[in-house]
Structures are given as C-alpha cells and as structure tokens.
Amino acid sequence: MVLAPGGPGANARTAVVWEVLTAAIAEAQAAPGRGSAPLQVVDAGGGTGGFAVPLAEAGCSVTVVDPSPDSLAALSRRADERGLGERVRGLQGDLDDLPQLVDAASADLVLCHSVLHVVDDPAAALRAVAGVLRQGGRLSLLVGNRNAVVLARALAGRPDEAAHALTDPAGRWGEADGVRRRWTPDQLAELVTGAGLVVEQLHGVRVVADLIPSAALDLEPGAPAALLALERSLADRPPFRDIATSLHVLAVRR
Ligand SMILES: C[S@@+](CC[C@H](N)C(=O)[O-])C[C@H]1O[C@@H](n2cnc3c(N)ncnc32)[C@H](O)[C@@H]1O
C-alpha cells in the first residue's frame, strides 16, 4: 500500500496510525497463497471515510459501518468523487450490529477508531468487532488515553479535575467532561485481550503534538517536519507513549 505524498501519513496527529496500518496491510497483501483479491477492511464507526477512502484508494475493499446517515452520505460522495464507489460500501448500524451486518470471520482488517468510548459496554462491543476478523486478521483500535487528560487538566490549572480523572472508573475529569470513557495503556491491553485478540503493538498518538501551540510551529521553519519526526520517535517509547492524547493498538486474531 502506498500513501500519497502529503496525504494522511504527513500529519503529525495521525502519522503513527497510518504507518502501522501501512505495514499491516503490506504484510497481509504479501501473505503466501493469498492471491490478488483486495483485502477486506471493515471500518467500524468509520464516519465520513477519513480512513476508509485512503484505504480504498490503496486497493482495499472497505465496508464502513456507522449509525449516522449524514456521515454515510458524505462518505458515499467522497468515494464517488474519487471514482472509488465500487470499493467503498456504507452500512448503517452501530458496533453491536456488526455480527448482523458483516459475515463472521470475513475481514482481513477491522478499524475501530475514536468510537469505542461512546458505547455502553465497550468489552461487548469489542467482542463484536473482533468476531468479524478472520483468523490472522488484525484490529486497529484508537482510543483516548486517561493519562493524557490527567496531565492536560493539571496543566490547565485544574488539579482537582486531574485527580478526579486519575481515579474515576471511566477516566473522566468530572460531570462536564464531554468524553464518556478513556483507558490507560494497561487497561486497553486488557480490554483487547479480553476480546480474544493478541496485542502486537501499542503506540501513543500525539505524544506532544497537542501540547505545542500551533503558532509556535508557524514561527519556526521546519518545525512541523521536526514535530512529525519527534512523534514517530516517541510513539513506542514509555514513558512518552503513555502520556499521548490517544492510544493505538494493533492486535491479531490467532
Ligand atoms: C469521532 S468519529 C470517528 C470517525 C472515524 N472512525 C475516524 O477516526 O475518522 C465517531 C464516529 O462514530 C460513530 N458512532 C457513534 N456511535 C456509534 C456506535 N454506537 N457504533 C458505531 N459508530 C458509532 C459516529 O457516527 C461517528 O461517525
């Protein structure tokens, strides 16, 4: 799979996820005896296709499952504009509907990005997500990091909210927190293992990108490229990984 120059991989906020996906897809495509059929990708909660459309552009056949008709309409327009209508399919539903919408053990890759926190029962939803993976298929899971919000509230001058986020069962900083749930790296690994998958990689996404005012980057020539390189270096190195805004897991169904 080749990502276009200046495409999704060039953004410090998502570069690490794209790099992991690119390598996972290349490996799946090169698997002995696989043939030349497109990889089957399911993007659960895929929205308007920020991941689905580039993956289709790279030759995958992508099914997006999302409850929002507006997002699915935007996805369809986006795919059609790029001549990818044949390779992108939108289905209305939520994570719990996956077993009814997608064949069990049929997908080479399932994405579940920035959506697991909204469901009532993340463990059950993740089991439903894992169920559509074929043996050897991989899950790409992106969630919010509890550690990051502890740090962010403290830096915002709200130590009481930081302390709340540290011990709250859902990792929320208070009643007004707009996010319903966050995980630490250990909690995330446990959740994925509980869904019957084996964690292969755990990365931090946006370790420092959200801590730097964008004006500072604008002032320094070359700073955005240096930031991208720094994010790549820090993403798999604790303790930096463990304070990133988001956590990304690549897991396999054995
Ligand atoms: C923050 S967006 C993320 C979109 C995409 N995954 C991405 O990373 O660009 C969250 C998406 O999850 C969808 N969503 C909300 N509740 C959901 C549920 N219970 N099951 C599946 N998707 C859901 C929303 O409609 C929205 O498109």
PDB file of C-alpha atoms and ligand atoms in Angstrom:
ATOM      1  CA  MET A   1       0.000   0.000   0.000  1.00  0.00           C
ATOM      2  CA  VAL A   2       1.366   3.424  -0.909  1.00  0.00           C
ATOM      3  CA  LEU A   3       0.077   6.604   0.686  1.00  0.00           C
ATOM      4  CA  ALA A   4       0.132   9.717  -1.453  1.00  0.00           C
ATOM      5  CA  PRO A   5       2.803  12.307  -0.585  1.00  0.00           C
ATOM      6  CA  GLY A   6       1.207  14.947   1.617  1.00  0.00           C
ATOM      7  CA  GLY A   7      -1.635  12.503   2.318  1.00  0.00           C
ATOM      8  CA  PRO A   8      -2.768  11.200   5.685  1.00  0.00           C
ATOM      9  CA  GLY A   9       0.715   9.989   6.627  1.00  0.00           C
ATOM     10  CA  ALA A  10       2.106  13.529   6.550  1.00  0.00           C
ATOM     11  CA  ASN A  11       0.004  14.720   9.506  1.00  0.00           C
ATOM     12  CA  ALA A  12       1.667  14.582  12.944  1.00  0.00           C
ATOM     13  CA  ARG A  13      -1.698  13.830  14.514  1.00  0.00           C
ATOM     14  CA  THR A  14      -2.280  10.625  12.561  1.00  0.00           C
ATOM     15  CA  ALA A  15       1.107   9.690  11.086  1.00  0.00           C
ATOM     16  CA  VAL A  16       1.801   6.893  13.544  1.00  0.00           C
ATOM     17  CA  VAL A  17      -1.560   5.212  12.919  1.00  0.00           C
ATOM     18  CA  TRP A  18      -1.037   5.369   9.167  1.00  0.00           C
ATOM     19  CA  GLU A  19       2.439   3.919   9.456  1.00  0.00           C
ATOM     20  CA  VAL A  20       1.200   0.963  11.490  1.00  0.00           C
ATOM     21  CA  LEU A  21      -1.703   0.402   9.070  1.00  0.00           C
ATOM     22  CA  THR A  22       0.539   0.672   6.022  1.00  0.00           C
ATOM     23  CA  ALA A  23       2.880  -2.019   7.347  1.00  0.00           C
ATOM     24  CA  ALA A  24      -0.006  -4.293   8.430  1.00  0.00           C
ATOM     25  CA  ILE A  25      -1.639  -4.031   5.010  1.00  0.00           C
ATOM     26  CA  ALA A  26       1.595  -4.672   3.134  1.00  0.00           C
ATOM     27  CA  GLU A  27       2.158  -7.782   5.244  1.00  0.00           C
ATOM     28  CA  ALA A  28      -1.401  -9.039   4.693  1.00  0.00           C
ATOM     29  CA  GLN A  29      -1.172  -8.429   0.941  1.00  0.00           C
ATOM     30  CA  ALA A  30       2.090 -10.363   0.740  1.00  0.00           C
ATOM     31  CA  ALA A  31       0.819 -13.366   2.731  1.00  0.00           C
ATOM     32  CA  PRO A  32       1.682 -16.617   0.916  1.00  0.00           C
ATOM     33  CA  GLY A  33      -1.212 -18.078  -1.088  1.00  0.00           C
ATOM     34  CA  ARG A  34      -3.452 -15.036  -0.637  1.00  0.00           C
ATOM     35  CA  GLY A  35      -3.890 -14.241  -4.321  1.00  0.00           C
ATOM     36  CA  SER A  36      -4.653 -10.807  -5.750  1.00  0.00           C
ATOM     37  CA  ALA A  37      -8.160 -10.190  -4.392  1.00  0.00           C
ATOM     38  CA  PRO A  38      -8.488  -6.873  -2.494  1.00  0.00           C
ATOM     39  CA  LEU A  39      -8.087  -7.003   1.266  1.00  0.00           C
ATOM     40  CA  GLN A  40     -11.415  -6.895   3.065  1.00  0.00           C
ATOM     41  CA  VAL A  41     -11.459  -3.985   5.511  1.00  0.00           C
ATOM     42  CA  VAL A  42     -14.262  -3.049   7.914  1.00  0.00           C
ATOM     43  CA  ASP A  43     -14.215   0.456   9.410  1.00  0.00           C
ATOM     44  CA  ALA A  44     -16.494   0.300  12.453  1.00  0.00           C
ATOM     45  CA  GLY A  45     -17.715   3.799  13.267  1.00  0.00           C
ATOM     46  CA  GLY A  46     -15.855   4.969  10.177  1.00  0.00           C
ATOM     47  CA  GLY A  47     -17.886   8.172   9.780  1.00  0.00           C
ATOM     48  CA  THR A  48     -17.238  10.158   6.622  1.00  0.00           C
ATOM     49  CA  GLY A  49     -14.332   7.981   5.489  1.00  0.00           C
ATOM     50  CA  GLY A  50     -11.189   9.760   6.701  1.00  0.00           C
ATOM     51  CA  PHE A  51      -9.543   6.344   6.899  1.00  0.00           C
ATOM     52  CA  ALA A  52     -11.825   4.329   4.625  1.00  0.00           C
ATOM     53  CA  VAL A  53     -11.335   6.410   1.484  1.00  0.00           C
ATOM     54  CA  PRO A  54      -7.491   6.389   1.526  1.00  0.00           C
ATOM     55  CA  LEU A  55      -7.596   2.649   2.233  1.00  0.00           C
ATOM     56  CA  ALA A  56      -9.861   2.129  -0.786  1.00  0.00           C
ATOM     57  CA  GLU A  57      -7.511   4.322  -2.825  1.00  0.00           C
ATOM     58  CA  ALA A  58      -4.725   1.948  -1.784  1.00  0.00           C
ATOM     59  CA  GLY A  59      -6.672  -1.000  -3.247  1.00  0.00           C
ATOM     60  CA  CYS A  60      -8.672  -2.325  -0.266  1.00  0.00           C
ATOM     61  CA  SER A  61     -12.362  -3.137  -0.346  1.00  0.00           C
ATOM     62  CA  VAL A  62     -13.808  -1.184   2.587  1.00  0.00           C
ATOM     63  CA  THR A  63     -17.101  -1.548   4.435  1.00  0.00           C
ATOM     64  CA  VAL A  64     -17.942   1.369   6.734  1.00  0.00           C
ATOM     65  CA  VAL A  65     -20.483   0.670   9.482  1.00  0.00           C
ATOM     66  CA  ASP A  66     -21.792   3.839  11.121  1.00  0.00           C
ATOM     67  CA  PRO A  67     -25.142   4.871  12.673  1.00  0.00           C
ATOM     68  CA  SER A  68     -25.121   8.358  11.128  1.00  0.00           C
ATOM     69  CA  PRO A  69     -26.956   8.674   7.784  1.00  0.00           C
ATOM     70  CA  ASP A  70     -25.323  12.073   7.223  1.00  0.00           C
ATOM     71  CA  SER A  71     -21.837  10.631   7.666  1.00  0.00           C
ATOM     72  CA  LEU A  72     -22.638   7.748   5.349  1.00  0.00           C
ATOM     73  CA  ALA A  73     -23.950  10.165   2.704  1.00  0.00           C
ATOM     74  CA  ALA A  74     -20.745  12.224   2.969  1.00  0.00           C
ATOM     75  CA  LEU A  75     -18.701   9.014   2.746  1.00  0.00           C
ATOM     76  CA  SER A  76     -20.517   7.998  -0.398  1.00  0.00           C
ATOM     77  CA  ARG A  77     -19.974  11.413  -2.026  1.00  0.00           C
ATOM     78  CA  ARG A  78     -16.304  11.399  -1.099  1.00  0.00           C
ATOM     79  CA  ALA A  79     -15.783   7.914  -2.510  1.00  0.00           C
ATOM     80  CA  ASP A  80     -17.703   8.698  -5.723  1.00  0.00           C
ATOM     81  CA  GLU A  81     -15.707  11.903  -6.297  1.00  0.00           C
ATOM     82  CA  ARG A  82     -12.547   9.806  -6.328  1.00  0.00           C
ATOM     83  CA  GLY A  83     -14.034   7.070  -8.514  1.00  0.00           C
ATOM     84  CA  LEU A  84     -13.970   4.603  -5.611  1.00  0.00           C
ATOM     85  CA  GLY A  85     -17.693   3.860  -5.390  1.00  0.00           C
ATOM     86  CA  GLU A  86     -17.104   0.176  -6.156  1.00  0.00           C
ATOM     87  CA  ARG A  87     -14.620  -0.241  -3.332  1.00  0.00           C
ATOM     88  CA  VAL A  88     -16.429   1.588  -0.521  1.00  0.00           C
ATOM     89  CA  ARG A  89     -19.679   0.336   0.959  1.00  0.00           C
ATOM     90  CA  GLY A  90     -21.548   2.158   3.733  1.00  0.00           C
ATOM     91  CA  LEU A  91     -23.883   0.286   6.086  1.00  0.00           C
ATOM     92  CA  GLN A  92     -25.995   1.930   8.751  1.00  0.00           C
ATOM     93  CA  GLY A  93     -25.552   0.424  12.195  1.00  0.00           C
ATOM     94  CA  ASP A  94     -23.532   0.550  15.381  1.00  0.00           C
ATOM     95  CA  LEU A  95     -20.770  -1.589  16.809  1.00  0.00           C
ATOM     96  CA  ASP A  96     -23.221  -4.028  18.392  1.00  0.00           C
ATOM     97  CA  ASP A  97     -24.886  -4.583  14.985  1.00  0.00           C
ATOM     98  CA  LEU A  98     -21.672  -5.806  13.363  1.00  0.00           C
ATOM     99  CA  PRO A  99     -22.484  -9.534  13.685  1.00  0.00           C
ATOM    100  CA  GLN A 100     -25.745  -8.917  11.753  1.00  0.00           C
ATOM    101  CA  LEU A 101     -24.176  -6.680   9.097  1.00  0.00           C
ATOM    102  CA  VAL A 102     -20.831  -8.301   8.326  1.00  0.00           C
ATOM    103  CA  ASP A 103     -20.030 -12.005   7.926  1.00  0.00           C
ATOM    104  CA  ALA A 104     -18.221 -13.543  10.874  1.00  0.00           C
ATOM    105  CA  ALA A 105     -14.506 -14.199  10.357  1.00  0.00           C
ATOM    106  CA  SER A 106     -14.521 -12.405   6.969  1.00  0.00           C
ATOM    107  CA  ALA A 107     -12.322  -9.326   7.425  1.00  0.00           C
ATOM    108  CA  ASP A 108      -8.564  -9.017   6.983  1.00  0.00           C
ATOM    109  CA  LEU A 109      -8.524  -5.763   8.927  1.00  0.00           C
ATOM    110  CA  VAL A 110     -11.021  -4.008  11.182  1.00  0.00           C
ATOM    111  CA  LEU A 111     -10.641  -0.378  12.188  1.00  0.00           C
ATOM    112  CA  CYS A 112     -12.303   0.906  15.340  1.00  0.00           C
ATOM    113  CA  HIS A 113     -11.048   4.462  15.688  1.00  0.00           C
ATOM    114  CA  SER A 114     -12.325   7.077  18.132  1.00  0.00           C
ATOM    115  CA  VAL A 115     -15.624   5.332  18.714  1.00  0.00           C
ATOM    116  CA  LEU A 116     -15.309   2.692  21.462  1.00  0.00           C
ATOM    117  CA  HIS A 117     -15.703   5.334  24.175  1.00  0.00           C
ATOM    118  CA  VAL A 118     -19.289   6.113  23.140  1.00  0.00           C
ATOM    119  CA  VAL A 119     -20.826   2.663  23.678  1.00  0.00           C
ATOM    120  CA  ASP A 120     -22.453   1.421  26.895  1.00  0.00           C
ATOM    121  CA  ASP A 121     -20.439  -1.789  27.067  1.00  0.00           C
ATOM    122  CA  PRO A 122     -17.020  -1.428  25.384  1.00  0.00           C
ATOM    123  CA  ALA A 123     -15.987  -5.016  26.207  1.00  0.00           C
ATOM    124  CA  ALA A 124     -19.086  -6.467  24.494  1.00  0.00           C
ATOM    125  CA  ALA A 125     -18.717  -4.068  21.544  1.00  0.00           C
ATOM    126  CA  LEU A 126     -15.083  -5.051  21.101  1.00  0.00           C
ATOM    127  CA  ARG A 127     -16.021  -8.746  21.109  1.00  0.00           C
ATOM    128  CA  ALA A 128     -18.497  -7.964  18.298  1.00  0.00           C
ATOM    129  CA  VAL A 129     -15.743  -6.117  16.410  1.00  0.00           C
ATOM    130  CA  ALA A 130     -13.284  -8.989  16.904  1.00  0.00           C
ATOM    131  CA  GLY A 131     -15.857 -11.504  15.662  1.00  0.00           C
ATOM    132  CA  VAL A 132     -15.723 -10.204  12.094  1.00  0.00           C
ATOM    133  CA  LEU A 133     -11.946 -10.803  11.867  1.00  0.00           C
ATOM    134  CA  ARG A 134     -10.746 -13.903  10.071  1.00  0.00           C
ATOM    135  CA  GLN A 135      -8.020 -15.938  11.702  1.00  0.00           C
ATOM    136  CA  GLY A 136      -4.805 -13.914  11.255  1.00  0.00           C
ATOM    137  CA  GLY A 137      -6.839 -10.740  10.663  1.00  0.00           C
ATOM    138  CA  ARG A 138      -5.932  -7.583  12.546  1.00  0.00           C
ATOM    139  CA  LEU A 139      -7.681  -4.959  14.621  1.00  0.00           C
ATOM    140  CA  SER A 140      -6.621  -1.292  14.561  1.00  0.00           C
ATOM    141  CA  LEU A 141      -8.054   0.323  17.690  1.00  0.00           C
ATOM    142  CA  LEU A 142      -7.711   4.004  18.610  1.00  0.00           C
ATOM    143  CA  VAL A 143      -8.992   5.370  21.942  1.00  0.00           C
ATOM    144  CA  GLY A 144      -8.458   8.286  24.303  1.00  0.00           C
ATOM    145  CA  ASN A 145      -5.728   7.975  26.955  1.00  0.00           C
ATOM    146  CA  ARG A 146      -6.664   8.582  30.579  1.00  0.00           C
ATOM    147  CA  ASN A 147      -3.102   9.612  31.475  1.00  0.00           C
ATOM    148  CA  ALA A 148      -3.205  12.424  28.916  1.00  0.00           C
ATOM    149  CA  VAL A 149      -6.296  14.002  30.386  1.00  0.00           C
ATOM    150  CA  VAL A 150      -4.817  13.886  33.893  1.00  0.00           C
ATOM    151  CA  LEU A 151      -1.844  15.844  32.594  1.00  0.00           C
ATOM    152  CA  ALA A 152      -3.965  18.183  30.478  1.00  0.00           C
ATOM    153  CA  ARG A 153      -6.270  19.157  33.362  1.00  0.00           C
ATOM    154  CA  ALA A 154      -3.283  19.734  35.660  1.00  0.00           C
ATOM    155  CA  LEU A 155      -1.578  21.926  33.039  1.00  0.00           C
ATOM    156  CA  ALA A 156      -4.840  23.831  32.619  1.00  0.00           C
ATOM    157  CA  GLY A 157      -4.666  24.760  36.300  1.00  0.00           C
ATOM    158  CA  ARG A 158      -7.329  22.238  37.387  1.00  0.00           C
ATOM    159  CA  PRO A 159      -5.574  19.839  39.784  1.00  0.00           C
ATOM    160  CA  ASP A 160      -8.924  18.800  41.286  1.00  0.00           C
ATOM    161  CA  GLU A 161     -10.114  17.623  37.864  1.00  0.00           C
ATOM    162  CA  ALA A 162      -6.783  15.936  37.180  1.00  0.00           C
ATOM    163  CA  ALA A 163      -7.086  13.989  40.437  1.00  0.00           C
ATOM    164  CA  HIS A 164     -10.659  13.030  39.558  1.00  0.00           C
ATOM    165  CA  ALA A 165      -9.592  11.667  36.160  1.00  0.00           C
ATOM    166  CA  LEU A 166      -6.850   9.641  37.831  1.00  0.00           C
ATOM    167  CA  THR A 167      -9.271   7.594  39.922  1.00  0.00           C
ATOM    168  CA  ASP A 168     -12.588   7.834  38.082  1.00  0.00           C
ATOM    169  CA  PRO A 169     -13.541   4.366  36.750  1.00  0.00           C
ATOM    170  CA  ALA A 170     -14.173   5.799  33.279  1.00  0.00           C
ATOM    171  CA  GLY A 171     -11.198   8.178  33.289  1.00  0.00           C
ATOM    172  CA  ARG A 172     -13.388  11.287  33.179  1.00  0.00           C
ATOM    173  CA  TRP A 173     -12.345  14.530  34.823  1.00  0.00           C
ATOM    174  CA  GLY A 174     -15.843  15.454  36.025  1.00  0.00           C
ATOM    175  CA  GLU A 175     -19.515  15.799  35.174  1.00  0.00           C
ATOM    176  CA  ALA A 176     -18.811  18.353  32.436  1.00  0.00           C
ATOM    177  CA  ASP A 177     -16.293  16.099  30.663  1.00  0.00           C
ATOM    178  CA  GLY A 178     -17.574  15.637  27.118  1.00  0.00           C
ATOM    179  CA  VAL A 179     -15.840  12.267  26.747  1.00  0.00           C
ATOM    180  CA  ARG A 180     -17.547   9.222  28.212  1.00  0.00           C
ATOM    181  CA  ARG A 181     -14.552   6.942  28.735  1.00  0.00           C
ATOM    182  CA  ARG A 182     -10.773   6.724  28.454  1.00  0.00           C
ATOM    183  CA  TRP A 183      -8.251   3.951  29.070  1.00  0.00           C
ATOM    184  CA  THR A 184      -4.675   3.652  30.318  1.00  0.00           C
ATOM    185  CA  PRO A 185      -2.273   1.565  28.209  1.00  0.00           C
ATOM    186  CA  ASP A 186      -2.634  -1.388  30.624  1.00  0.00           C
ATOM    187  CA  GLN A 187      -6.434  -1.171  30.676  1.00  0.00           C
ATOM    188  CA  LEU A 188      -6.508  -1.054  26.890  1.00  0.00           C
ATOM    189  CA  ALA A 189      -4.291  -4.120  26.520  1.00  0.00           C
ATOM    190  CA  GLU A 190      -6.532  -5.977  28.984  1.00  0.00           C
ATOM    191  CA  LEU A 191      -9.655  -4.977  27.049  1.00  0.00           C
ATOM    192  CA  VAL A 192      -8.215  -6.203  23.750  1.00  0.00           C
ATOM    193  CA  THR A 193      -7.008  -9.476  25.268  1.00  0.00           C
ATOM    194  CA  GLY A 194     -10.471  -9.967  26.775  1.00  0.00           C
ATOM    195  CA  ALA A 195     -11.923  -9.810  23.256  1.00  0.00           C
ATOM    196  CA  GLY A 196      -9.809 -12.825  22.301  1.00  0.00           C
ATOM    197  CA  LEU A 197      -7.101 -10.914  20.410  1.00  0.00           C
ATOM    198  CA  VAL A 198      -3.337 -10.749  20.848  1.00  0.00           C
ATOM    199  CA  VAL A 199      -1.798  -7.278  21.162  1.00  0.00           C
ATOM    200  CA  GLU A 200       1.092  -6.875  18.719  1.00  0.00           C
ATOM    201  CA  GLN A 201       1.806  -3.153  19.057  1.00  0.00           C
ATOM    202  CA  LEU A 202       0.703  -0.340  21.333  1.00  0.00           C
ATOM    203  CA  HIS A 203       1.595   3.203  20.311  1.00  0.00           C
ATOM    204  CA  GLY A 204       0.958   6.661  21.664  1.00  0.00           C
ATOM    205  CA  VAL A 205      -0.589   9.051  19.154  1.00  0.00           C
ATOM    206  CA  ARG A 206       0.023  12.791  19.595  1.00  0.00           C
ATOM    207  CA  VAL A 207       2.540  12.488  22.411  1.00  0.00           C
ATOM    208  CA  VAL A 208       3.490  16.159  22.181  1.00  0.00           C
ATOM    209  CA  ALA A 209       1.547  17.497  19.164  1.00  0.00           C
ATOM    210  CA  ASP A 210      -1.337  18.691  21.357  1.00  0.00           C
ATOM    211  CA  LEU A 211       0.971  20.329  23.889  1.00  0.00           C
ATOM    212  CA  ILE A 212       2.555  22.715  21.374  1.00  0.00           C
ATOM    213  CA  PRO A 213       0.680  25.897  20.402  1.00  0.00           C
ATOM    214  CA  SER A 214       0.255  25.878  16.620  1.00  0.00           C
ATOM    215  CA  ALA A 215       1.530  29.499  16.497  1.00  0.00           C
ATOM    216  CA  ALA A 216       4.894  28.263  17.809  1.00  0.00           C
ATOM    217  CA  LEU A 217       5.148  25.812  14.935  1.00  0.00           C
ATOM    218  CA  ASP A 218       4.247  28.515  12.411  1.00  0.00           C
ATOM    219  CA  LEU A 219       7.140  30.699  13.581  1.00  0.00           C
ATOM    220  CA  GLU A 220       9.910  28.144  13.163  1.00  0.00           C
ATOM    221  CA  PRO A 221      10.733  26.990   9.617  1.00  0.00           C
ATOM    222  CA  GLY A 222      10.953  23.214   9.512  1.00  0.00           C
ATOM    223  CA  ALA A 223       9.199  22.807  12.875  1.00  0.00           C
ATOM    224  CA  PRO A 224       6.212  20.803  11.535  1.00  0.00           C
ATOM    225  CA  ALA A 225       8.529  18.261   9.894  1.00  0.00           C
ATOM    226  CA  ALA A 226      10.627  18.070  13.066  1.00  0.00           C
ATOM    227  CA  LEU A 227       7.477  17.522  15.109  1.00  0.00           C
ATOM    228  CA  LEU A 228       6.432  14.685  12.812  1.00  0.00           C
ATOM    229  CA  ALA A 229       9.832  13.047  13.260  1.00  0.00           C
ATOM    230  CA  LEU A 230       9.654  13.521  17.031  1.00  0.00           C
ATOM    231  CA  GLU A 231       6.171  11.966  17.231  1.00  0.00           C
ATOM    232  CA  ARG A 232       7.494   8.940  15.330  1.00  0.00           C
ATOM    233  CA  SER A 233      10.411   8.597  17.765  1.00  0.00           C
ATOM    234  CA  LEU A 234       8.292   8.905  20.906  1.00  0.00           C
ATOM    235  CA  ALA A 235       5.280   6.814  19.874  1.00  0.00           C
ATOM    236  CA  ASP A 236       6.517   3.450  21.136  1.00  0.00           C
ATOM    237  CA  ARG A 237       8.752   4.648  23.964  1.00  0.00           C
ATOM    238  CA  PRO A 238       7.379   4.643  27.501  1.00  0.00           C
ATOM    239  CA  PRO A 239       7.008   6.905  29.410  1.00  0.00           C
ATOM    240  CA  PHE A 240       6.334   9.217  26.420  1.00  0.00           C
ATOM    241  CA  ARG A 241       3.966   6.721  24.772  1.00  0.00           C
ATOM    242  CA  ASP A 242       1.947   6.532  27.963  1.00  0.00           C
ATOM    243  CA  ILE A 243       1.055  10.241  28.077  1.00  0.00           C
ATOM    244  CA  ALA A 244      -0.069  10.567  24.442  1.00  0.00           C
ATOM    245  CA  THR A 245      -3.508  12.016  23.794  1.00  0.00           C
ATOM    246  CA  SER A 246      -4.638   8.777  22.136  1.00  0.00           C
ATOM    247  CA  LEU A 247      -3.531   5.168  22.262  1.00  0.00           C
ATOM    248  CA  HIS A 248      -3.375   2.918  19.232  1.00  0.00           C
ATOM    249  CA  VAL A 249      -3.342  -0.876  19.376  1.00  0.00           C
ATOM    250  CA  LEU A 250      -2.689  -3.297  16.561  1.00  0.00           C
ATOM    251  CA  ALA A 251      -3.930  -6.742  17.558  1.00  0.00           C
ATOM    252  CA  VAL A 252      -4.303 -10.043  15.748  1.00  0.00           C
ATOM    253  CA  ARG A 253      -6.873 -12.829  15.893  1.00  0.00           C
ATOM    254  CA  ARG A 254      -4.924 -16.090  16.224  1.00  0.00           C
TER     255      ARG A 254
HETATM  256  C1  LIG B   1     -15.148  10.772  16.161  1.00  0.00           C
HETATM  257  S1  LIG B   1     -15.942   9.983  14.833  1.00  0.00           S
HETATM  258  C2  LIG B   1     -14.642   8.925  14.240  1.00  0.00           C
HETATM  259  C3  LIG B   1     -14.784   8.621  12.791  1.00  0.00           C
HETATM  260  C4  LIG B   1     -13.658   7.744  12.224  1.00  0.00           C
HETATM  261  N1  LIG B   1     -13.593   6.472  12.921  1.00  0.00           N
HETATM  262  C5  LIG B   1     -12.331   8.439  12.268  1.00  0.00           C
HETATM  263  O1  LIG B   1     -11.476   8.052  13.061  1.00  0.00           O
HETATM  264  O2  LIG B   1     -12.136   9.393  11.492  1.00  0.00           O
HETATM  265  C6  LIG B   1     -17.018   8.848  15.667  1.00  0.00           C
HETATM  266  C7  LIG B   1     -17.919   8.090  14.721  1.00  0.00           C
HETATM  267  O3  LIG B   1     -18.563   7.044  15.447  1.00  0.00           O
HETATM  268  C8  LIG B   1     -19.908   6.976  15.036  1.00  0.00           C
HETATM  269  N2  LIG B   1     -20.661   6.321  16.134  1.00  0.00           N
HETATM  270  C9  LIG B   1     -21.289   6.876  17.179  1.00  0.00           C
HETATM  271  N3  LIG B   1     -21.833   5.915  17.956  1.00  0.00           N
HETATM  272  C10 LIG B   1     -21.525   4.721  17.380  1.00  0.00           C
HETATM  273  C11 LIG B   1     -21.814   3.367  17.700  1.00  0.00           C
HETATM  274  N4  LIG B   1     -22.530   3.030  18.783  1.00  0.00           N
HETATM  275  N5  LIG B   1     -21.343   2.394  16.881  1.00  0.00           N
HETATM  276  C12 LIG B   1     -20.614   2.733  15.771  1.00  0.00           C
HETATM  277  N6  LIG B   1     -20.317   4.002  15.428  1.00  0.00           N
HETATM  278  C13 LIG B   1     -20.765   4.980  16.211  1.00  0.00           C
HETATM  279  C14 LIG B   1     -20.304   8.401  14.749  1.00  0.00           C
HETATM  280  O4  LIG B   1     -21.426   8.468  13.892  1.00  0.00           O
HETATM  281  C15 LIG B   1     -19.023   8.929  14.116  1.00  0.00           C
HETATM  282  O5  LIG B   1     -19.034   8.748  12.719  1.00  0.00           O
END
